[in-house]
């Protein structure tokens, strides 16, 4: 497909150009004092501290209950899109001109992990504008990037606050940052700290070096478990259409749509749907390393098929309808579980783009074929049910 | 946990390498080791193509065709006929 540029009608020429027309927001020098004024109601705001270069907002290193609730909301809902803070320079404790500068994203979970890890220290935090996205995702897109870092160093005038020229970045910010370019442009040398903010104190103790353990990204069962609510949240929106379709299918009679008996038989399809979601979005992520094969589509397919067959074995719910229905359910919902598991690639810490492309190349035709076959089987099942077969 | 080998998108030119160790520092999957004063991609099958090493290599010794391994992004890209995109930075989009 080729995209044509949209021809926009230009407004009549006028000597006065308003900021909204020139396409850029009005340039405003954001001073720490301005920020502080806005921060009065922020839960982490601990007051303003005076430094020779001017006042800087100080952040608390304690995570309050309301903030913990915010963390849970960010993990489970679209609230995470709003869970951000203003970019700029902040202080932990009472930093002086020789104190370390830690760089992070303006997503609250990133910021909160960092400030908690800096408890009892005197340090600076430089928050970049990543549009409220976490460090690693933003680095992948370049918003936690070289340009933004250079811009933020200049906007905050950080050179006035410190005498050294060293920034400590989270290691996972590295995909977006060209350290050499930052040094050429600003004079700041970059050090990449540990992957997890929790290791910062150990990193400093070891003379500002991250050992192999600190540099390695893991993907523990706990790491995977916290991602599950968001996986389900994304499916939730589509579930209502599926339930409607399931009832509609069950209500189809030669005389028309009759909902009288649909509720009981519709539940069989809905049960299969719920099993496939549980298999693809919960079991597959949790048991990830224990399910055979590297492909997520295959992993999800295996989990889905096994879960469906166990339920069938215990209840006979699918085969009791008829053999066509049974086959259709197994094919369709195994593939749905597989597809859901494939979506989990976006949340993992180790999948590559080339690998995902490879998976999609092989699985997409299977999904399409399977969808057609199971649709035909469901139609045959219906005709059989009506007694025409 | 291992995913598919990324060898076709990952190139390392040992001649340009000075052994500075930056790639070892930034790689989240421990792909590199310094051997005989040069980097060696000893675990290249663990590469997730994040591009951190290439972006931070001052000497151009590394080339990675980088990207985010996200199925939703690839499918969105297929549907729109563009490169993989997940609309992370958009105001309404879901994130990777």
Short mmCIF file of C-alpha atoms in Angstrom, two decimals:
data_model
loop_
_atom_site.label_atom_id
_atom_site.label_comp_id
_atom_site.label_asym_id
_atom_site.label_seq_id
_atom_site.Cartn_x
_atom_site.Cartn_y
_atom_site.Cartn_z
CA UNK A 1 0.00 0.00 0.00
CA UNK A 2 1.26 3.47 -0.78
CA UNK A 3 0.43 6.43 1.40
CA UNK A 4 -0.06 9.85 -0.11
CA UNK A 5 0.73 12.91 1.94
CA UNK A 6 -2.43 14.64 3.06
CA UNK A 7 -2.83 18.06 1.46
CA UNK A 8 -3.80 20.39 4.25
CA UNK A 9 -5.51 23.66 3.45
CA UNK A 10 -3.31 26.42 4.71
CA UNK A 11 -4.84 29.29 6.69
CA UNK A 12 -4.72 32.75 5.07
CA UNK A 13 -1.38 34.44 5.51
CA UNK A 14 -1.06 36.74 8.44
CA UNK A 15 1.97 38.56 9.81
CA UNK A 16 1.17 37.28 13.28
CA UNK A 17 1.93 33.62 13.80
CA UNK A 18 0.38 32.13 16.85
CA UNK A 19 2.28 29.40 18.63
CA UNK A 20 -0.43 26.87 17.83
CA UNK A 21 0.00 27.53 14.11
CA UNK A 22 3.74 27.21 13.81
CA UNK A 23 3.51 23.63 14.83
CA UNK A 24 5.62 23.83 17.95
CA UNK A 25 4.68 24.53 21.55
CA UNK A 26 5.73 27.94 22.88
CA UNK A 27 9.32 27.80 24.08
CA UNK A 28 9.36 28.20 27.81
CA UNK A 29 12.35 27.88 30.05
CA UNK A 30 11.31 25.43 32.70
CA UNK A 31 13.08 26.27 35.92
CA UNK A 32 13.13 23.92 38.90
CA UNK A 33 11.13 26.53 40.81
CA UNK A 34 8.34 26.31 38.26
CA UNK A 35 8.31 22.57 38.61
CA UNK A 36 8.30 22.75 42.40
CA UNK A 37 5.25 24.97 42.33
CA UNK A 38 3.36 22.32 40.40
CA UNK A 39 4.56 19.50 42.60
CA UNK A 40 2.82 20.47 45.83
CA UNK A 41 0.29 17.67 45.50
CA UNK A 42 2.64 14.96 44.26
CA UNK A 43 2.92 12.09 46.74
CA UNK A 44 6.68 11.83 46.40
CA UNK A 45 7.40 15.56 46.77
CA UNK A 46 9.43 16.27 49.92
CA UNK A 47 9.98 20.01 49.51
CA UNK A 48 12.43 22.30 47.82
CA UNK A 49 16.10 22.30 48.66
CA UNK A 50 18.42 25.22 48.11
CA UNK A 51 21.53 24.67 46.08
CA UNK A 52 24.12 27.23 44.95
CA UNK A 53 22.61 26.94 41.48
CA UNK A 54 19.03 27.37 42.60
CA UNK A 55 16.17 25.49 44.24
CA UNK A 56 15.58 21.83 43.30
CA UNK A 57 12.59 19.67 44.21
CA UNK A 58 13.50 16.97 46.67
CA UNK A 59 11.94 13.54 46.39
CA UNK A 60 11.06 11.16 49.19
CA UNK A 61 12.61 7.68 49.02
CA UNK A 62 9.69 6.12 50.80
CA UNK A 63 6.93 4.44 48.78
CA UNK A 64 3.58 5.24 50.36
CA UNK A 65 0.53 2.98 50.41
CA UNK A 66 -1.31 5.14 47.87
CA UNK A 67 1.69 4.79 45.57
CA UNK A 68 1.72 1.02 45.98
CA UNK A 69 -1.92 1.03 44.92
CA UNK A 70 -0.88 3.15 41.93
CA UNK A 71 1.71 0.50 41.05
CA UNK A 72 -0.97 -2.19 41.07
CA UNK A 73 -3.26 -0.04 38.93
CA UNK A 74 -0.43 0.57 36.49
CA UNK A 75 0.14 -3.17 36.25
CA UNK A 76 -3.49 -3.97 35.60
CA UNK A 77 -5.13 -1.17 33.64
CA UNK A 78 -4.72 1.68 31.21
CA UNK A 79 -3.90 3.81 34.25
CA UNK A 80 -0.27 3.14 33.40
CA UNK A 81 -0.58 5.48 30.44
CA UNK A 82 -1.18 8.32 32.88
CA UNK A 83 1.26 7.23 35.60
CA UNK A 84 3.99 9.72 34.84
CA UNK A 85 5.79 12.75 36.18
CA UNK A 86 7.31 15.92 34.85
CA UNK A 87 10.78 15.54 33.33
CA UNK A 88 13.59 17.51 34.94
CA UNK A 89 16.14 17.57 37.72
CA UNK A 90 15.34 16.24 41.19
CA UNK A 91 17.25 15.74 44.41
CA UNK A 92 17.45 12.80 46.78
CA UNK A 93 18.66 13.81 50.23
CA UNK A 94 20.91 16.88 50.03
CA UNK A 95 23.14 16.42 47.02
CA UNK A 96 26.18 18.60 46.46
CA UNK A 97 28.19 19.39 43.37
CA UNK A 98 30.12 16.12 43.61
CA UNK A 99 27.04 13.89 44.01
CA UNK A 100 26.13 11.26 41.45
CA UNK A 101 23.48 11.88 38.80
CA UNK A 102 21.11 9.02 38.00
CA UNK A 103 19.05 9.19 34.82
CA UNK A 104 15.60 7.65 34.47
CA UNK A 105 12.31 7.80 32.53
CA UNK A 106 9.25 9.81 33.47
CA UNK A 107 7.18 6.69 34.05
CA UNK A 108 6.32 6.48 37.73
CA UNK A 109 7.24 2.80 38.16
CA UNK A 110 10.73 3.52 36.79
CA UNK A 111 11.10 6.66 38.89
CA UNK A 112 9.73 4.99 42.04
CA UNK A 113 12.10 2.03 41.74
CA UNK A 114 15.00 4.43 41.44
CA UNK A 115 14.13 6.76 44.32
CA UNK A 116 13.46 3.80 46.62
CA UNK A 117 16.85 2.33 45.71
CA UNK A 118 18.56 5.63 46.56
CA UNK A 119 17.32 5.66 50.15
CA UNK A 120 19.81 7.26 52.53
CA UNK A 121 21.93 8.67 49.72
CA UNK A 122 22.56 12.16 48.44
CA UNK A 123 22.12 12.13 44.70
CA UNK A 124 20.59 13.86 41.71
CA UNK A 125 17.92 12.33 39.51
CA UNK A 126 17.59 13.48 35.93
CA UNK A 127 14.18 12.48 34.58
CA UNK A 128 13.90 12.29 30.79
CA UNK A 129 10.69 12.82 28.85
CA UNK A 130 9.82 9.35 27.56
CA UNK A 131 6.10 10.10 27.24
CA UNK A 132 5.47 8.15 30.45
CA UNK A 133 6.98 4.93 29.09
CA UNK A 134 9.42 2.76 31.05
CA UNK A 135 13.16 2.91 30.37
CA UNK A 136 13.55 -0.24 28.28
CA UNK A 137 10.51 0.21 26.05
CA UNK A 138 11.34 3.88 25.58
CA UNK A 139 14.95 3.05 24.73
CA UNK A 140 13.71 0.62 22.09
CA UNK A 141 11.76 3.45 20.49
CA UNK A 142 14.44 6.04 21.00
CA UNK A 143 12.41 8.30 23.28
CA UNK A 144 14.79 7.38 26.07
CA UNK A 145 17.39 8.44 23.59
CA UNK A 146 20.45 10.42 22.70
CA UNK A 147 18.54 13.51 21.52
CA UNK A 148 16.30 13.68 24.57
CA UNK A 149 19.24 13.18 26.95
CA UNK A 150 21.24 15.96 25.30
CA UNK A 151 18.18 18.23 25.30
CA UNK A 152 17.41 17.50 28.95
CA UNK A 153 21.01 18.11 30.04
CA UNK A 154 20.79 21.53 28.41
CA UNK A 155 17.24 22.38 29.53
CA UNK A 156 17.94 21.58 33.17
CA UNK A 157 21.29 23.37 33.07
CA UNK A 158 22.66 20.49 35.07
CA UNK A 159 26.25 21.67 34.62
CA UNK A 160 25.51 24.47 37.08
CA UNK A 161 24.62 21.97 39.79
CA UNK A 162 27.58 19.62 39.53
CA UNK A 163 31.30 20.00 39.02
CA UNK A 164 31.83 16.50 37.62
CA UNK A 165 30.76 15.36 34.14
CA UNK A 166 29.42 11.88 34.70
CA UNK A 167 25.94 10.46 34.33
CA UNK A 168 24.81 7.05 35.53
CA UNK A 169 22.23 5.52 33.22
CA UNK A 170 20.16 2.41 33.70
CA UNK A 171 21.72 -0.34 31.61
CA UNK A 172 18.42 -0.98 29.87
CA UNK A 173 18.49 2.58 28.53
CA UNK A 174 21.50 1.67 26.38
CA UNK A 175 19.57 0.67 23.20
CA UNK A 176 18.44 4.28 22.83
CA UNK A 177 21.64 6.06 23.79
CA UNK A 178 24.79 6.73 21.82
CA UNK A 179 27.24 7.43 24.64
CA UNK A 180 29.91 8.87 22.37
CA UNK A 181 27.52 11.38 20.85
CA UNK A 182 26.29 12.51 24.26
CA UNK A 183 29.89 13.07 25.36
CA UNK A 184 30.73 15.05 22.20
CA UNK A 185 27.64 17.23 22.58
CA UNK A 186 27.57 17.84 26.32
CA UNK A 187 30.90 16.76 27.77
CA UNK A 188 29.19 14.19 29.97
CA UNK A 189 30.64 10.70 30.19
CA UNK A 190 28.08 7.96 30.56
CA UNK A 191 28.29 4.98 32.84
CA UNK A 192 25.76 2.23 32.56
CA UNK A 193 24.60 1.05 35.94
CA UNK A 194 22.90 -2.22 36.80
CA UNK A 195 19.72 -3.49 35.14
CA UNK A 196 17.75 -3.32 38.39
CA UNK A 197 17.70 -0.17 40.47
CA UNK A 198 17.82 -2.35 43.59
CA UNK A 199 21.43 -3.19 42.77
CA UNK A 200 22.59 0.45 42.71
CA UNK A 201 24.12 0.36 46.19
CA UNK A 202 26.02 -2.85 45.36
CA UNK A 203 27.12 -1.24 42.08
CA UNK A 204 28.57 1.74 43.97
CA UNK A 205 30.23 -0.52 46.57
CA UNK A 206 31.99 -2.34 43.76
CA UNK A 207 33.52 0.90 42.55
CA UNK A 208 30.79 1.79 40.05
CA UNK A 209 30.96 -1.46 38.17
CA UNK A 210 28.10 -3.82 37.47
CA UNK A 211 29.12 -7.46 37.66
CA UNK A 212 27.68 -10.13 35.40
CA UNK A 213 24.81 -10.84 37.76
CA UNK A 214 23.74 -7.15 37.83
CA UNK A 215 23.94 -6.82 34.06
CA UNK A 216 21.86 -9.84 33.22
CA UNK A 217 18.15 -9.50 32.48
CA UNK A 218 16.14 -12.29 34.01
CA UNK A 219 12.61 -13.40 33.53
CA UNK A 220 11.61 -15.19 36.72
CA UNK A 221 8.21 -16.64 37.43
CA UNK A 222 7.42 -13.57 39.53
CA UNK A 223 8.50 -11.28 36.66
CA UNK A 224 6.18 -13.18 34.36
CA UNK A 225 3.30 -13.33 36.82
CA UNK A 226 3.04 -9.54 37.19
CA UNK A 227 2.56 -9.24 33.42
CA UNK A 228 -0.48 -11.52 33.33
CA UNK A 229 -3.14 -8.98 34.40
CA UNK A 230 -2.21 -6.75 31.46
CA UNK A 231 -2.39 -9.67 29.04
CA UNK A 232 -5.90 -10.46 30.26
CA UNK A 233 -6.85 -6.80 30.23
CA UNK A 234 -6.08 -6.63 26.52
CA UNK A 235 -8.25 -9.67 25.77
CA UNK A 236 -11.11 -8.50 27.98
CA UNK A 237 -12.34 -5.98 25.41
CA UNK A 238 -12.73 -8.69 22.78
CA UNK A 239 -14.37 -11.16 25.14
CA UNK A 240 -17.80 -9.54 25.01
CA UNK A 241 -17.98 -9.99 21.21
CA UNK A 242 -16.96 -13.61 21.60
CA UNK A 243 -19.68 -14.25 24.22
CA UNK A 244 -22.31 -12.63 21.98
CA UNK A 245 -21.17 -14.72 19.01
CA UNK A 246 -21.21 -17.91 21.11
CA UNK A 247 -24.79 -17.29 22.25
CA UNK A 248 -25.88 -16.30 18.76
CA UNK A 249 -24.42 -19.50 17.29
CA UNK A 250 -26.13 -21.61 19.93
CA UNK A 251 -29.43 -19.84 19.40
CA UNK A 252 -29.49 -20.52 15.64
CA UNK A 253 -32.39 -22.79 14.77
CA UNK A 254 -34.03 -23.63 11.42
CA UNK A 255 -36.93 -21.43 12.58
CA UNK A 256 -34.68 -18.48 13.36
CA UNK A 257 -32.79 -17.29 16.40
CA UNK A 258 -34.22 -18.81 19.54
CA UNK A 259 -32.47 -17.96 22.76
CA UNK A 260 -34.51 -20.35 24.92
CA UNK A 261 -31.97 -23.19 24.91
CA UNK A 262 -29.01 -21.12 23.84
CA UNK A 263 -27.91 -20.31 27.36
CA UNK A 264 -27.00 -23.90 28.22
CA UNK A 265 -25.33 -24.86 24.96
CA UNK A 266 -23.69 -21.43 24.56
CA UNK A 267 -21.87 -22.09 27.79
CA UNK A 268 -19.92 -24.95 26.21
CA UNK A 269 -18.32 -22.56 23.73
CA UNK A 270 -17.76 -19.93 26.40
CA UNK A 271 -16.11 -22.49 28.67
CA UNK A 272 -13.77 -23.47 25.84
CA UNK A 273 -13.06 -19.75 25.27
CA UNK A 274 -12.18 -19.18 28.91
CA UNK A 275 -9.94 -22.27 28.94
CA UNK A 276 -8.05 -21.00 25.90
CA UNK A 277 -7.54 -17.56 27.49
CA UNK A 278 -6.36 -19.17 30.73
CA UNK A 279 -3.99 -21.43 28.80
CA UNK A 280 -2.60 -18.72 26.51
CA UNK A 281 -2.46 -15.73 28.85
CA UNK A 282 -1.91 -17.33 32.27
CA UNK A 283 -0.49 -20.85 32.08
CA UNK A 284 1.86 -20.30 29.14
CA UNK A 285 3.55 -17.21 30.69
CA UNK A 286 3.79 -18.87 34.11
CA UNK A 287 5.15 -22.19 32.88
CA UNK A 288 7.12 -20.68 29.98
CA UNK A 289 10.48 -22.44 30.47
CA UNK A 290 8.83 -25.78 31.21
CA UNK A 291 6.72 -25.96 28.04
CA UNK A 292 8.68 -27.56 25.18
CA UNK A 293 9.87 -25.68 22.04
CA UNK A 294 11.12 -22.12 21.69
CA UNK A 295 8.21 -20.85 19.64
CA UNK A 296 5.54 -19.03 21.66
CA UNK A 297 2.86 -20.04 19.16
CA UNK A 298 3.75 -23.70 19.68
CA UNK A 299 3.98 -23.30 23.46
CA UNK A 300 0.53 -21.71 23.57
CA UNK A 301 -0.89 -24.34 21.25
CA UNK A 302 0.40 -27.16 23.43
CA UNK A 303 -0.93 -25.60 26.64
CA UNK A 304 -4.29 -24.87 25.03
CA UNK A 305 -4.72 -28.35 23.56
CA UNK A 306 -3.70 -30.04 26.81
CA UNK A 307 -6.06 -27.87 28.88
CA UNK A 308 -8.99 -28.50 26.50
CA UNK A 309 -8.37 -32.25 26.43
CA UNK A 310 -8.17 -32.41 30.23
CA UNK A 311 -11.52 -30.65 30.54
CA UNK A 312 -12.98 -32.92 27.88
CA UNK A 313 -11.60 -35.98 29.64
CA UNK A 314 -13.09 -34.90 32.98
CA UNK A 315 -16.48 -33.64 31.81
CA UNK A 316 -17.05 -34.83 28.24
CA UNK A 317 -18.53 -31.39 27.59
CA UNK A 318 -17.38 -31.04 23.98
CA UNK A 319 -17.76 -34.57 22.61
CA UNK A 320 -21.25 -34.87 24.08
CA UNK A 321 -22.51 -32.31 21.53
CA UNK A 322 -21.27 -34.17 18.44
CA UNK A 323 -18.00 -35.10 16.80
CA UNK A 324 -17.97 -32.11 14.40
CA UNK A 325 -18.44 -29.69 17.28
CA UNK A 326 -15.77 -31.47 19.32
CA UNK A 327 -13.21 -31.22 16.48
CA UNK A 328 -14.09 -27.59 15.82
CA UNK A 329 -13.66 -26.65 19.48
CA UNK A 330 -10.30 -28.38 19.81
CA UNK A 331 -8.92 -26.79 16.61
CA UNK A 332 -10.31 -23.30 17.16
CA UNK A 333 -9.44 -22.86 20.83
CA UNK A 334 -6.03 -24.49 20.58
CA UNK A 335 -5.21 -21.87 17.95
CA UNK A 336 -6.70 -19.05 20.04
CA UNK A 337 -4.52 -20.11 22.97
CA UNK A 338 -1.55 -20.20 20.60
CA UNK A 339 -2.33 -16.72 19.26
CA UNK A 340 -2.69 -15.27 22.76
CA UNK A 341 0.63 -16.83 23.80
CA UNK A 342 2.26 -15.35 20.70
CA UNK A 343 1.16 -11.89 21.88
CA UNK A 344 3.16 -12.45 25.06
CA UNK A 345 6.36 -12.07 23.02
CA UNK A 346 5.86 -8.31 23.38
CA UNK A 347 6.13 -8.56 27.15
CA UNK A 348 9.11 -10.86 27.43
CA UNK A 349 12.69 -9.84 28.05
CA UNK A 350 14.33 -12.06 25.47
CA UNK A 351 12.39 -12.34 22.20
CA UNK A 352 13.90 -10.81 19.06
CA UNK A 353 12.20 -9.13 16.14
CA UNK A 354 13.60 -11.56 13.58
CA UNK A 355 12.37 -14.48 15.69
CA UNK A 356 8.88 -13.06 16.07
CA UNK A 357 8.69 -12.39 12.33
CA UNK A 358 9.70 -16.00 11.71
CA UNK A 359 7.00 -17.26 14.08
CA UNK A 360 4.33 -15.14 12.46
CA UNK A 361 5.35 -16.25 8.98
CA UNK A 362 4.69 -19.86 9.91
CA UNK A 363 1.78 -19.48 12.31
CA UNK A 364 -0.42 -16.98 10.46
CA UNK A 365 -1.32 -19.40 7.61
CA UNK A 366 -2.09 -22.07 10.24
CA UNK A 367 -4.36 -19.66 12.12
CA UNK A 368 -6.24 -18.70 8.96
CA UNK A 369 -6.60 -22.31 7.77
CA UNK A 370 -7.63 -23.49 11.24
CA UNK A 371 -10.21 -20.73 11.52
CA UNK A 372 -11.80 -21.73 8.20
CA UNK A 373 -11.78 -25.45 9.00
CA UNK A 374 -13.35 -24.95 12.43
CA UNK A 375 -15.97 -22.56 11.03
CA UNK A 376 -16.97 -25.17 8.45
CA UNK A 377 -17.06 -27.84 11.17
CA UNK A 378 -19.28 -25.64 13.32
CA UNK A 379 -21.66 -25.14 10.39
CA UNK A 380 -21.75 -28.91 9.76
CA UNK A 381 -22.33 -29.48 13.47
CA UNK A 382 -25.33 -27.15 13.30
CA UNK A 383 -26.79 -28.89 10.25
CA UNK A 384 -26.24 -32.24 12.00
CA UNK A 385 -27.95 -30.91 15.11
CA UNK A 386 -30.97 -29.86 13.03
CA UNK A 387 -31.20 -33.41 11.69
CA UNK A 388 -30.45 -32.70 8.03
CA UNK A 389 -27.31 -34.82 8.01
CA UNK B 1 15.29 -19.27 28.26
CA UNK B 2 16.34 -19.10 24.65
CA UNK B 3 14.57 -17.87 21.55
CA UNK B 4 15.40 -18.36 17.89
CA UNK B 5 18.95 -17.64 16.80
CA UNK B 6 19.45 -14.10 15.60
CA UNK B 7 22.60 -14.73 13.61
CA UNK B 8 21.28 -13.27 10.37
CA UNK B 9 20.67 -9.86 11.91
CA UNK B 10 23.77 -9.70 14.06
CA UNK B 11 27.23 -8.95 12.65
CA UNK B 12 30.48 -8.51 14.49
CA UNK B 13 33.66 -7.24 12.88
CA UNK B 14 36.56 -8.27 15.11
CA UNK B 15 39.05 -6.16 13.15
CA UNK B 16 37.40 -2.92 14.19
CA UNK B 17 37.03 -4.00 17.83
CA UNK B 18 39.37 -2.32 20.31
CA UNK B 19 38.27 -4.38 23.28
CA UNK B 20 36.91 -1.37 25.17
CA UNK B 21 34.25 -3.54 26.79
CA UNK B 22 31.30 -1.24 26.22
CA UNK B 23 29.29 -4.02 24.57
CA UNK B 24 29.87 -6.27 27.57
CA UNK B 25 28.62 -3.44 29.78
CA UNK B 26 25.37 -2.80 27.88
CA UNK B 27 24.28 -6.27 26.70
CA UNK B 28 21.34 -7.50 28.79
CA UNK B 29 21.89 -11.12 27.81
CA UNK B 30 25.59 -11.56 28.31
CA UNK B 31 26.30 -12.15 24.64
CA UNK B 32 29.87 -10.81 24.80
CA UNK B 33 33.04 -11.72 26.62
CA UNK B 34 36.43 -10.07 26.34
CA UNK B 35 38.92 -12.64 25.08
CA UNK B 36 42.49 -11.72 24.08
CA UNK B 37 41.71 -8.00 24.38
CA UNK B 38 38.82 -8.18 21.96
CA UNK B 39 35.12 -8.71 22.35
CA UNK B 40 33.81 -12.12 21.39
CA UNK B 41 30.10 -12.78 20.85
CA UNK B 42 30.20 -16.10 22.70
CA UNK B 43 26.44 -16.27 23.30
CA UNK B 44 25.10 -14.80 20.08
CA UNK B 45 22.09 -17.13 20.16
CA UNK B 46 20.88 -15.20 23.19
CA UNK B 47 20.76 -11.91 21.25
CA UNK B 48 17.35 -10.22 21.31
CA UNK B 49 18.34 -7.54 18.79
CA UNK B 50 17.85 -4.61 21.18
CA UNK B 51 20.75 -2.83 19.48
CA UNK B 52 22.39 -1.55 22.68
CA UNK B 53 25.84 -2.83 21.66
CA UNK B 54 25.74 -1.40 18.15
CA UNK B 55 24.41 1.95 19.35
CA UNK B 56 27.19 2.26 21.92
CA UNK B 57 30.09 0.87 19.90
CA UNK B 58 32.29 3.82 19.02
CA UNK B 59 34.27 1.87 16.48
CA UNK B 60 31.51 0.48 14.29
CA UNK B 61 32.46 -3.09 15.05
CA UNK B 62 28.88 -4.17 15.58
CA UNK B 63 25.85 -4.10 13.34
CA UNK B 64 22.46 -5.21 14.62
CA UNK B 65 19.23 -4.99 12.67
CA UNK B 66 17.39 -3.87 15.74
CA UNK B 67 13.76 -4.10 16.65
CA UNK B 68 11.35 -5.08 19.38
CA UNK B 69 10.29 -8.73 19.42
CA UNK B 70 6.59 -8.05 19.81
CA UNK B 71 4.01 -10.03 17.81
CA UNK B 72 1.32 -7.34 18.17
CA UNK B 73 3.72 -4.78 16.68
CA UNK B 74 4.63 -7.03 13.75
CA UNK B 75 0.97 -7.81 13.01
CA UNK B 76 -0.01 -4.14 13.22
CA UNK B 77 2.83 -3.41 10.82
CA UNK B 78 1.64 -6.12 8.44
CA UNK B 79 -1.91 -4.77 8.45
CA UNK B 80 -0.80 -1.20 7.83
CA UNK B 81 1.92 -2.14 5.40
CA UNK B 82 4.57 -0.46 7.54
CA UNK B 83 7.45 -1.48 9.74
CA UNK B 84 6.46 -3.10 13.05
CA UNK B 85 4.81 -0.54 15.28
CA UNK B 86 3.05 -0.80 18.60
CA UNK B 87 2.03 2.82 19.04
CA UNK B 88 3.69 2.94 22.42
CA UNK B 89 4.31 6.63 22.33
CA UNK B 90 0.83 7.49 21.12
CA UNK B 91 -1.67 8.92 23.57
CA UNK B 92 -4.19 6.09 23.23
CA UNK B 93 -2.09 3.09 22.33
CA UNK B 94 -1.38 0.05 24.43
CA UNK B 95 2.23 -0.51 25.22
CA UNK B 96 4.63 -3.30 24.53
#
